[in-house]
XYZ file of C-alpha atoms in Angstrom:
664
model
C 248.682 33.055 191.090
C 248.048 33.133 187.351
C 246.106 30.128 186.049
C 248.871 29.320 183.544
C 251.386 29.025 186.382
C 249.118 26.876 188.550
C 249.755 23.598 186.723
C 253.497 24.287 186.584
C 253.381 24.677 190.353
C 251.477 21.401 190.650
C 254.030 19.593 188.492
C 256.866 20.765 190.720
C 255.317 18.796 193.619
C 255.655 15.413 191.875
C 257.385 12.787 193.991
C 258.184 10.423 191.127
C 259.903 10.264 187.738
C 257.157 11.308 185.301
C 259.073 10.185 182.199
C 259.458 6.679 183.621
C 255.752 6.604 184.515
C 254.967 7.481 180.877
C 256.837 4.351 179.800
C 255.038 2.207 182.403
C 251.703 3.565 181.148
C 252.613 2.899 177.512
C 253.712 -0.649 178.331
C 257.275 -0.374 177.020
C 259.809 2.211 175.909
C 259.280 1.114 172.281
C 255.498 1.629 172.490
C 255.949 4.955 174.266
C 258.307 6.278 171.570
C 255.917 5.269 168.778
C 252.879 6.762 170.536
C 254.717 9.972 171.389
C 256.000 10.473 167.842
C 252.707 9.624 166.101
C 250.547 11.691 168.474
C 252.685 14.770 167.791
C 252.611 14.065 164.059
C 248.796 14.099 164.122
C 248.610 17.143 166.416
C 250.854 19.200 164.123
C 248.890 18.401 160.940
C 246.150 21.020 160.233
C 244.258 18.428 158.173
C 243.378 16.649 161.422
C 241.850 19.710 163.086
C 238.821 18.747 165.169
C 237.906 21.746 167.336
C 235.011 22.691 165.012
C 233.494 19.221 164.840
C 230.566 19.843 167.197
C 229.353 22.749 165.014
C 229.190 20.861 161.709
C 225.972 19.571 160.165
C 225.667 15.808 159.574
C 226.592 15.782 155.878
C 229.482 18.175 156.423
C 230.632 16.165 159.439
C 230.600 12.876 157.531
C 232.407 14.301 154.501
C 234.996 15.815 156.820
C 235.614 12.345 158.276
C 236.041 10.868 154.786
C 238.610 13.563 154.064
C 240.526 12.808 157.253
C 240.486 9.060 156.635
C 241.821 9.590 153.110
C 244.500 11.974 154.388
C 245.475 9.492 157.119
C 245.898 6.728 154.517
C 247.961 9.074 152.343
C 250.278 9.825 155.279
C 250.541 6.123 156.177
C 251.686 5.359 152.609
C 254.004 8.372 152.292
C 255.739 7.741 155.620
C 255.749 3.952 155.125
C 254.322 3.446 158.579
C 254.289 -0.012 160.133
C 250.969 -1.626 161.077
C 251.539 -0.548 164.690
C 252.325 3.038 163.690
C 249.349 3.182 161.322
C 247.067 1.922 164.097
C 248.379 4.628 166.444
C 247.816 7.289 163.791
C 244.171 6.274 163.353
C 243.802 6.271 167.139
C 245.148 9.804 167.561
C 243.055 11.181 164.683
C 240.316 10.503 167.230
C 237.251 10.310 165.045
C 234.931 7.313 164.639
C 235.199 6.313 160.979
C 234.560 3.445 158.584
C 238.217 2.468 158.936
C 237.549 1.356 162.538
C 235.387 -1.533 161.390
C 237.523 -2.305 158.341
C 240.676 -2.835 160.411
C 239.059 -3.834 163.694
C 236.354 -6.316 162.589
C 236.314 -7.099 158.847
C 239.982 -8.099 158.567
C 240.117 -10.033 161.890
C 236.967 -11.963 160.886
C 238.556 -13.113 157.621
C 241.826 -13.923 159.404
C 239.984 -15.884 162.076
C 237.336 -17.664 160.014
C 238.631 -17.753 156.418
C 240.580 -20.641 154.909
C 244.180 -20.089 153.794
C 242.932 -19.671 150.213
C 240.275 -17.149 151.241
C 242.818 -15.173 153.241
C 245.201 -15.122 150.267
C 242.406 -13.794 148.048
C 240.762 -11.189 150.300
C 243.346 -9.932 152.783
C 245.768 -8.325 150.275
C 242.840 -6.327 148.851
C 241.727 -5.308 152.347
C 245.254 -4.422 153.535
C 245.690 -2.107 150.540
C 242.146 -0.743 151.022
C 241.276 -1.727 147.473
C 238.111 -3.019 149.092
C 236.547 -1.548 152.244
C 234.776 -3.925 154.579
C 232.424 -3.917 157.542
C 230.992 -6.514 159.918
C 227.272 -7.138 159.395
C 226.017 -9.253 162.268
C 223.519 -7.264 164.361
C 219.989 -7.028 162.992
C 217.034 -4.770 163.690
C 215.460 -7.535 165.792
C 218.504 -9.328 167.240
C 221.829 -8.244 168.714
C 223.160 -10.177 171.692
C 221.229 -13.310 170.692
C 223.349 -14.155 167.647
C 221.680 -17.564 167.287
C 218.375 -15.735 166.744
C 219.539 -13.909 163.590
C 217.022 -14.170 160.753
C 219.007 -13.417 157.565
C 219.267 -16.604 155.488
C 221.956 -18.007 153.189
C 220.350 -20.821 151.200
C 222.580 -23.001 149.017
C 221.518 -23.551 145.386
C 223.302 -26.666 144.061
C 222.150 -25.880 140.502
C 224.358 -22.776 140.316
C 226.857 -23.476 143.134
C 225.755 -20.264 144.893
C 224.326 -19.072 148.175
C 221.193 -16.938 148.087
C 221.419 -14.264 150.784
C 217.972 -13.017 151.798
C 216.284 -10.826 154.403
C 212.921 -12.577 154.972
C 211.509 -10.051 157.468
C 211.836 -6.397 158.391
C 213.567 -7.387 161.659
C 216.164 -9.371 159.689
C 217.533 -6.103 158.259
C 221.175 -5.680 159.236
C 221.235 -2.658 161.535
C 224.111 -0.739 163.160
C 227.243 -1.929 161.339
C 229.681 1.001 161.140
C 230.890 1.851 157.651
C 227.917 0.064 156.095
C 225.640 3.039 155.476
C 227.624 4.864 152.772
C 231.180 3.545 152.430
C 231.748 -0.228 152.602
C 232.126 -2.130 149.351
C 232.056 -5.519 151.103
C 230.798 -7.018 154.350
C 231.241 -10.144 156.379
C 227.535 -10.996 156.683
C 226.259 -13.433 159.297
C 223.293 -15.489 158.155
C 221.562 -18.807 158.812
C 223.095 -21.414 156.523
C 220.415 -23.539 154.867
C 221.272 -26.423 152.566
C 219.182 -29.401 151.498
C 216.290 -27.966 153.498
C 218.160 -28.021 156.803
C 219.192 -25.022 158.949
C 222.813 -25.330 160.154
C 222.872 -22.144 162.224
C 224.721 -18.888 161.778
C 227.793 -18.680 159.534
C 229.803 -15.847 158.005
C 229.811 -14.908 154.298
C 231.813 -12.351 152.330
C 229.305 -10.326 150.316
C 230.016 -7.501 147.874
C 227.565 -4.656 148.487
C 228.458 -1.916 146.039
C 229.797 -1.575 142.515
C 233.566 -1.092 142.306
C 232.951 1.265 139.363
C 230.407 3.797 140.603
C 229.757 2.712 144.240
C 226.050 2.126 143.611
C 224.386 -0.742 145.528
C 224.390 -4.041 143.628
C 221.087 -5.569 142.453
C 218.953 -6.919 145.278
C 220.660 -4.777 147.909
C 218.928 -1.964 149.805
C 221.370 0.006 151.895
C 221.533 3.314 153.768
C 222.381 5.177 156.968
C 220.270 4.653 160.115
C 220.253 8.318 161.164
C 221.567 10.702 163.775
C 222.873 9.316 167.051
C 223.367 10.685 170.562
C 225.708 13.669 170.869
C 226.908 16.477 168.616
C 229.833 15.285 166.494
C 230.501 12.065 168.406
C 229.464 8.901 166.502
C 227.681 10.954 163.865
C 230.971 10.899 161.945
C 230.244 7.197 161.351
C 227.818 5.854 158.744
C 226.123 3.166 160.812
C 223.931 1.387 158.320
C 220.865 -0.632 157.438
C 221.051 -3.438 154.878
C 218.427 -5.670 153.283
C 218.982 -8.507 150.823
C 216.485 -9.571 148.174
C 217.718 -12.997 147.031
C 221.309 -11.860 146.418
C 223.515 -14.591 144.957
C 227.159 -15.089 145.905
C 229.621 -17.872 144.927
C 229.820 -20.814 147.327
C 233.487 -20.085 148.077
C 232.511 -16.770 149.714
C 231.253 -18.632 152.752
C 233.978 -18.343 155.418
C 235.002 -21.987 155.503
C 237.798 -22.394 158.018
C 235.545 -24.116 160.542
C 232.766 -25.587 158.396
C 232.058 -25.932 154.671
C 229.372 -26.706 152.160
C 230.510 -29.032 149.361
C 229.684 -28.650 145.672
C 226.908 -31.187 146.197
C 225.427 -29.127 149.017
C 226.590 -31.249 151.922
C 227.439 -29.437 155.161
C 230.696 -30.689 156.693
C 232.768 -29.662 159.674
C 236.439 -29.135 158.867
C 239.195 -30.632 160.987
C 239.720 -27.130 162.420
C 237.807 -27.002 165.735
C 234.777 -24.708 165.933
C 236.196 -23.085 169.070
C 238.565 -21.098 166.837
C 235.646 -18.793 166.046
C 235.932 -17.482 169.610
C 239.478 -16.287 168.912
C 238.189 -13.232 167.036
C 235.728 -12.456 169.836
C 238.476 -12.674 172.470
C 240.665 -10.364 170.346
C 237.977 -7.722 169.862
C 236.925 -7.692 173.513
C 240.478 -7.364 174.823
C 240.967 -4.319 172.589
C 237.764 -2.853 174.053
C 239.225 -3.172 177.572
C 242.371 -1.338 176.422
C 240.187 1.337 174.829
C 238.356 1.748 178.153
C 241.590 2.756 179.882
C 242.250 5.301 177.107
C 238.814 6.915 177.333
C 238.794 6.911 181.133
C 242.321 8.340 181.403
C 241.391 11.073 178.959
C 238.380 12.158 181.031
C 240.397 11.929 184.264
C 243.201 14.024 182.740
C 240.733 16.807 181.890
C 239.010 16.694 185.286
C 242.274 16.553 187.269
C 243.958 19.463 185.489
C 240.842 21.602 185.668
C 240.332 20.736 189.361
C 243.826 22.107 190.014
C 243.175 25.280 187.976
C 239.682 26.020 189.279
C 239.395 27.900 192.580
C 236.160 28.265 194.492
C 235.205 29.390 198.038
C 237.387 29.257 201.134
C 239.458 32.352 200.419
C 242.261 33.074 202.871
C 243.435 36.489 204.103
C 245.301 36.942 200.846
C 241.995 36.636 198.968
C 243.031 33.525 197.024
C 240.277 30.930 196.913
C 240.824 27.190 197.467
C 241.759 24.931 194.568
C 238.827 22.609 193.916
C 241.175 19.598 193.966
C 241.911 20.303 197.641
C 238.327 19.625 198.689
C 237.964 16.119 200.126
C 234.643 15.669 198.328
C 236.417 16.276 194.991
C 239.248 13.894 195.888
C 236.766 11.235 197.001
C 235.106 11.334 193.574
C 238.157 11.953 191.378
C 241.035 9.897 192.764
C 239.299 6.480 192.528
C 238.733 7.265 188.837
C 242.414 8.109 188.412
C 243.289 4.798 190.078
C 240.766 2.983 187.845
C 242.427 4.344 184.702
C 245.721 2.759 185.753
C 244.000 -0.450 186.898
C 242.215 -0.873 183.551
C 245.461 -0.177 181.701
C 247.250 -3.004 183.471
C 244.431 -5.523 183.205
C 244.278 -4.628 179.486
C 247.987 -5.475 179.187
C 247.331 -8.823 180.846
C 244.414 -9.540 178.480
C 246.726 -8.980 175.496
C 249.038 -11.602 176.949
C 246.066 -13.921 177.546
C 244.883 -13.520 173.937
C 248.354 -14.373 172.608
C 248.558 -17.392 174.907
C 245.085 -18.663 173.943
C 245.815 -18.177 170.223
C 248.999 -20.239 170.456
C 247.166 -22.957 172.376
C 244.305 -23.018 169.847
C 246.760 -23.495 166.988
C 248.140 -26.502 168.887
C 244.565 -27.850 169.402
C 244.715 -27.039 173.131
C 241.326 -25.615 174.125
C 241.780 -25.937 177.868
C 242.051 -22.193 178.583
C 239.400 -21.042 176.103
C 236.379 -21.097 178.476
C 238.290 -18.994 181.005
C 239.555 -16.586 178.312
C 236.021 -16.217 176.984
C 234.660 -15.534 180.486
C 237.506 -13.100 181.315
C 237.153 -11.029 178.184
C 233.341 -10.995 178.419
C 233.370 -10.011 182.090
C 236.152 -7.451 181.859
C 234.591 -5.897 178.756
C 231.379 -5.449 180.740
C 233.060 -4.203 183.918
C 235.456 -1.708 182.329
C 233.048 -0.205 179.794
C 230.262 0.306 182.362
C 232.709 1.848 184.834
C 234.277 4.060 182.161
C 230.953 5.373 180.827
C 229.891 6.267 184.380
C 233.316 7.784 185.094
C 233.291 10.080 182.046
C 229.963 11.498 183.164
C 231.315 11.875 186.709
C 234.350 13.743 185.344
C 231.978 16.099 183.495
C 230.192 16.840 186.769
C 233.550 17.253 188.544
C 234.204 20.136 186.128
C 231.063 21.959 187.240
C 229.009 23.957 184.737
C 231.886 24.390 182.278
C 232.009 20.606 181.837
C 228.689 20.879 179.983
C 230.290 22.929 177.201
C 231.314 21.005 174.094
C 234.666 22.804 174.295
C 235.343 20.915 177.550
C 235.674 17.767 175.437
C 233.639 15.721 177.901
C 230.109 15.665 176.395
C 231.433 14.398 173.068
C 233.780 11.919 174.751
C 230.809 10.491 176.653
C 228.663 10.325 173.508
C 231.441 8.556 171.597
C 232.182 6.127 174.405
C 228.807 5.094 175.823
C 227.886 2.725 172.919
C 230.674 0.440 174.192
C 228.247 -0.660 176.919
C 226.069 -2.368 174.327
C 228.203 -3.160 171.269
C 230.123 -6.458 171.100
C 227.819 -7.871 173.735
C 225.346 -6.106 176.018
C 227.037 -5.697 179.391
C 224.367 -7.471 181.440
C 224.199 -10.378 178.990
C 227.986 -10.707 179.189
C 227.879 -10.815 183.003
C 225.346 -13.650 182.786
C 227.804 -15.546 180.547
C 230.455 -15.084 183.236
C 227.940 -16.326 185.812
C 227.449 -19.579 183.879
C 231.213 -20.086 183.888
C 231.363 -19.421 187.643
C 228.462 -21.783 188.393
C 230.130 -24.526 186.340
C 233.388 -23.922 188.209
C 231.642 -24.221 191.591
C 229.789 -27.376 190.501
C 233.074 -29.075 189.579
C 234.833 -28.306 192.879
C 233.946 -31.693 194.386
C 235.024 -33.633 191.286
C 238.737 -33.241 191.883
C 239.083 -30.925 188.877
C 241.256 -28.082 190.133
C 240.267 -24.566 189.026
C 243.079 -22.642 187.338
C 243.898 -19.125 186.176
C 241.545 -16.416 187.393
C 239.380 -18.978 189.245
C 242.312 -20.653 191.044
C 241.128 -19.053 194.308
C 237.998 -21.229 194.104
C 240.270 -24.194 194.855
C 240.564 -22.773 198.391
C 236.817 -22.314 198.704
C 236.527 -24.150 202.037
C 239.150 -21.870 203.572
C 237.595 -18.753 201.993
C 234.116 -19.665 203.296
C 235.462 -19.819 206.874
C 238.326 -17.324 206.870
C 238.195 -14.020 208.687
C 239.915 -10.881 207.481
C 243.293 -10.116 209.104
C 242.897 -6.323 209.137
C 243.321 -5.179 212.748
C 244.382 -1.600 212.098
C 244.060 0.813 209.180
C 247.618 0.163 207.891
C 246.811 -3.550 207.463
C 244.705 -2.535 204.461
C 247.950 -1.645 202.657
C 248.974 -5.327 202.618
C 248.238 -7.011 199.265
C 247.514 -10.327 201.027
C 244.802 -8.724 203.185
C 243.167 -6.994 200.206
C 243.262 -10.133 198.028
C 241.845 -12.347 200.775
C 238.903 -9.978 201.293
C 238.122 -9.800 197.562
C 238.537 -13.572 197.120
C 236.296 -14.329 200.107
C 233.565 -11.987 198.840
C 233.649 -13.460 195.326
C 233.772 -17.096 196.475
C 230.963 -16.624 198.998
C 228.709 -14.838 196.505
C 229.272 -17.529 193.851
C 228.689 -20.393 196.308
C 225.507 -18.701 197.607
C 224.203 -18.429 194.031
C 225.043 -22.083 193.356
C 223.245 -23.174 196.543
C 220.162 -21.152 195.630
C 220.209 -22.523 192.071
C 220.218 -26.070 193.472
C 216.799 -25.418 195.046
C 215.176 -25.173 191.597
C 214.000 -28.312 189.813
C 214.590 -26.563 186.486
C 218.115 -25.037 186.383
C 217.233 -22.577 183.597
C 214.219 -21.346 185.529
C 216.494 -20.848 188.529
C 219.067 -19.017 186.441
C 216.419 -16.613 185.166
C 214.983 -16.055 188.647
C 218.406 -15.434 190.230
C 219.895 -13.468 187.330
C 220.301 -10.245 189.346
C 222.253 -12.089 192.078
C 224.318 -13.878 189.444
C 225.368 -10.633 187.749
C 226.472 -9.265 191.135
C 228.601 -12.385 191.704
C 230.124 -11.888 188.254
C 231.001 -8.266 189.027
C 232.688 -9.384 192.264
C 234.756 -11.964 190.361
C 235.775 -9.447 187.670
C 236.731 -6.806 190.228
C 238.930 -9.418 191.912
C 240.682 -10.051 188.572
C 241.445 -6.331 188.120
C 242.735 -5.965 191.692
C 244.888 -9.100 191.425
C 246.406 -8.035 188.087
C 247.242 -4.589 189.497
C 248.992 -6.296 192.423
C 250.829 -8.612 190.008
C 252.000 -5.566 188.063
C 253.546 -4.188 191.246
C 255.548 -7.388 191.667
C 257.391 -6.672 188.404
C 260.612 -4.696 188.173
C 259.400 -1.090 187.831
C 262.224 1.429 187.264
C 262.246 5.127 188.047
C 262.321 7.172 191.223
C 259.121 6.834 193.191
C 257.151 5.208 190.328
C 256.417 1.951 192.145
C 255.376 3.804 195.309
C 252.841 5.879 193.367
C 251.444 2.781 191.665
C 251.094 1.086 195.061
C 249.088 4.079 196.301
C 246.852 3.940 193.216
C 246.392 0.169 193.541
C 245.295 0.563 197.159
C 242.946 3.428 196.258
C 241.367 1.302 193.526
C 240.836 -1.691 195.833
C 239.693 0.212 198.916
C 237.344 2.514 196.966
C 235.665 -0.622 195.576
C 235.507 -2.096 199.059
C 233.806 1.083 200.249
C 231.403 1.266 197.291
C 230.444 -2.430 197.558
C 230.588 -2.497 201.351
C 227.190 -4.192 201.435
C 228.559 -7.259 199.615
C 231.623 -7.536 201.848
C 229.563 -7.152 205.037
C 226.599 -9.335 204.062
C 228.916 -12.208 203.063
C 230.905 -11.836 206.281
C 234.114 -11.241 204.339
C 234.911 -8.263 206.589
C 233.425 -6.753 209.735
C 231.907 -3.289 210.060
C 234.942 -2.257 212.133
C 237.288 -3.388 209.331
C 235.179 -1.487 206.787
C 235.626 1.634 208.918
C 239.405 1.063 209.124
C 239.556 0.631 205.338
C 237.784 3.957 204.909
C 240.231 5.670 207.263
C 243.111 4.294 205.215
C 241.460 5.417 201.973
C 241.270 9.021 203.184
C 244.945 8.872 204.078
C 245.773 7.601 200.585
C 243.950 10.537 199.002
C 246.288 12.891 200.870
C 249.278 10.941 199.551
C 248.178 11.051 195.916
C 247.166 14.728 196.036
C 250.673 16.268 195.391
C 251.163 13.891 192.463
C 247.752 14.069 190.820
C 248.623 16.404 187.921
C 251.896 14.580 187.225
C 250.035 11.237 187.225
C 247.717 12.418 184.445
C 250.659 14.003 182.593
C 252.051 10.455 182.446
C 249.265 9.568 179.989
C 251.241 11.788 177.576
C 248.194 13.122 175.725
C 248.605 16.102 173.420
C 246.136 18.975 173.667
C 244.935 17.960 170.202
C 244.030 14.450 171.354
C 242.396 15.631 174.595
C 240.298 18.129 172.645
C 239.495 20.064 175.807
C 239.871 23.700 176.786
C 239.520 22.657 180.438
C 242.273 20.034 180.221
C 244.911 22.146 178.459
C 248.487 21.302 179.435
C 249.304 24.960 180.079
C 246.253 25.559 182.315
C 245.259 28.665 180.341
C 241.579 27.812 180.681
C 239.561 31.026 181.014
C 240.970 33.081 178.119
C 240.556 30.043 175.868
C 236.980 29.414 177.010
C 236.187 33.048 176.202
C 237.925 32.760 172.829
C 236.062 29.534 171.956
C 232.685 31.114 172.732
C 233.141 33.739 170.024
C 233.815 31.049 167.397
C 230.261 29.778 167.573
C 228.308 30.426 164.328
C 225.593 32.202 166.336
C 228.135 34.953 166.982
C 228.758 35.553 163.263
C 226.259 38.410 163.482
C 225.450 40.769 166.337
C 221.742 40.783 165.561
C 220.567 37.164 165.124
C 218.934 35.747 162.016
C 215.204 35.772 162.683
C 215.178 39.032 164.613
C 213.036 40.852 162.058
C 210.654 37.908 161.558
C 210.130 36.866 165.177
C 211.761 38.974 167.888
C 210.930 42.485 166.649
C 207.176 41.802 166.107
C 207.046 40.193 169.546
C 208.672 43.168 171.224
C 206.458 45.645 169.387
C 203.391 43.697 170.381
C 204.483 43.781 174.021
C 204.982 47.560 173.806
C 201.451 48.046 172.456
C 200.043 45.865 175.242
C 201.934 47.927 177.801
C 200.218 51.152 176.588
C 196.830 49.642 177.348
């Protein structure tokens, strides 16, 4: 069978309505229609070509990104795109750029931490891109420990100004995207000092470059921090370094929604609670979880389509070799990743709802759900980004040797994605924050305070500590109640064990440090439970379309049971399941792989990614892989000449020398 026909044959096997699944994946028909229209708009515009990106030098690559960003803005204005449509367009351009930080961090920071007057002054300029901003928090010496930042903002009552200063080398701002060469302004985080007292870290709007000729303003040293991992990847972004030498800014450029400094230099808290600062953090982290599902689904789409096209070994009498996707080893590695892409999508949807709910509560001075929202977004950011980074690399290996080619799209996707494991909170540090929340929850169980939301199961801790799993046969593992009980028991037992071990230490902080590895494992268990429970909740909604719900149920069970298999040690050591039940779960998992197999290609088609967005020869919709791989090879600059540059200087003398040696 011709390779081009292979995927068409696979699509004919689908047992569900693919168009309806596309809408479920998008979240709504409205969102699907916008995404579909904008993705095709980008794919059809030659200005957004990206297939040559890995071959460009750094300067050329960066200038190319500036051109695309300018063209994208031009199209947004010409077509009068809404904010949602404009956001989708930037997403499908698929190139890290200064605009990411401008729209994703600079504007939300001003919206979240600026007063009404500050928002009225700065946001119109930012929305029209008459100023371009970045988010300057991380320093050379401090990232996750924000309270350890060294940059200072000292108030001068004589001039009614703050003096922004970098007192040490390690206080240099380091990593902010857009900072190196583009941003005109930054939200800079610095230690606020007034009347000789340090009031901790606050945000300040600081102009960095001249609006006339773009040169750095006096007292500002600024530049790019250099090449990063990968070929094109994040090297399209001007991550920067920034030092201040006693730079003065007006007092009203301190973000003053939560706290202010008066004209006299007095530090005062406003009547707006300080917890509002966390709103921006919750927003950014929930978008990161959504982005994880996009990156993971993209890698899975490439690996699934190529696994159906690629044939290797096991030829029958007709001489046709076996499709790689039919090997159980391939299914065992690939299908849990496919299920994870859907799981992360749905937990991302729930996090958007949670952010909206928390925001409304904060505006009404209700902070009751904030600790949970903070823990959820921190934990799920850590869980999904770690899993996605590992999964992209696994998808590359699932594509064999060809996955190592840049034209496969996977090396660059990995290089672009992997920083998510450390930006906006190092993943291990975030899990330790979740652990503190869990330990506090356990400690309050005897006080009569009932846990709610994602920790509601802790209210049944006595039952969960004693309960035994109800799975008697393999099919029992298809029951949501059985799966949830097993995951709840594991999580509760791991958290209670950590709390009991912590109680043995006279110094709680010493205990926390000593038990940190156990605590992160308890946090992972809790976060995995959240994802499983939200997938199950999704299935309880009205899901239209022939066979769509059945396929999602299969994927949900694959996600849960593959985790149970991978973390079998936790489930067994806590007594949440028996070894016999673990074996039954594995039997059921193998059966589920057989059920998802006929639908695999259609399930990745439901992501509705254009070939332009995928950027992969291996993941092409038409399956025409080998001719295109051959064609791509000849585009490499090394093939511009038959005899390579350097032949006469290096190769020819070497060969001649070898010939002379041979005569001896």
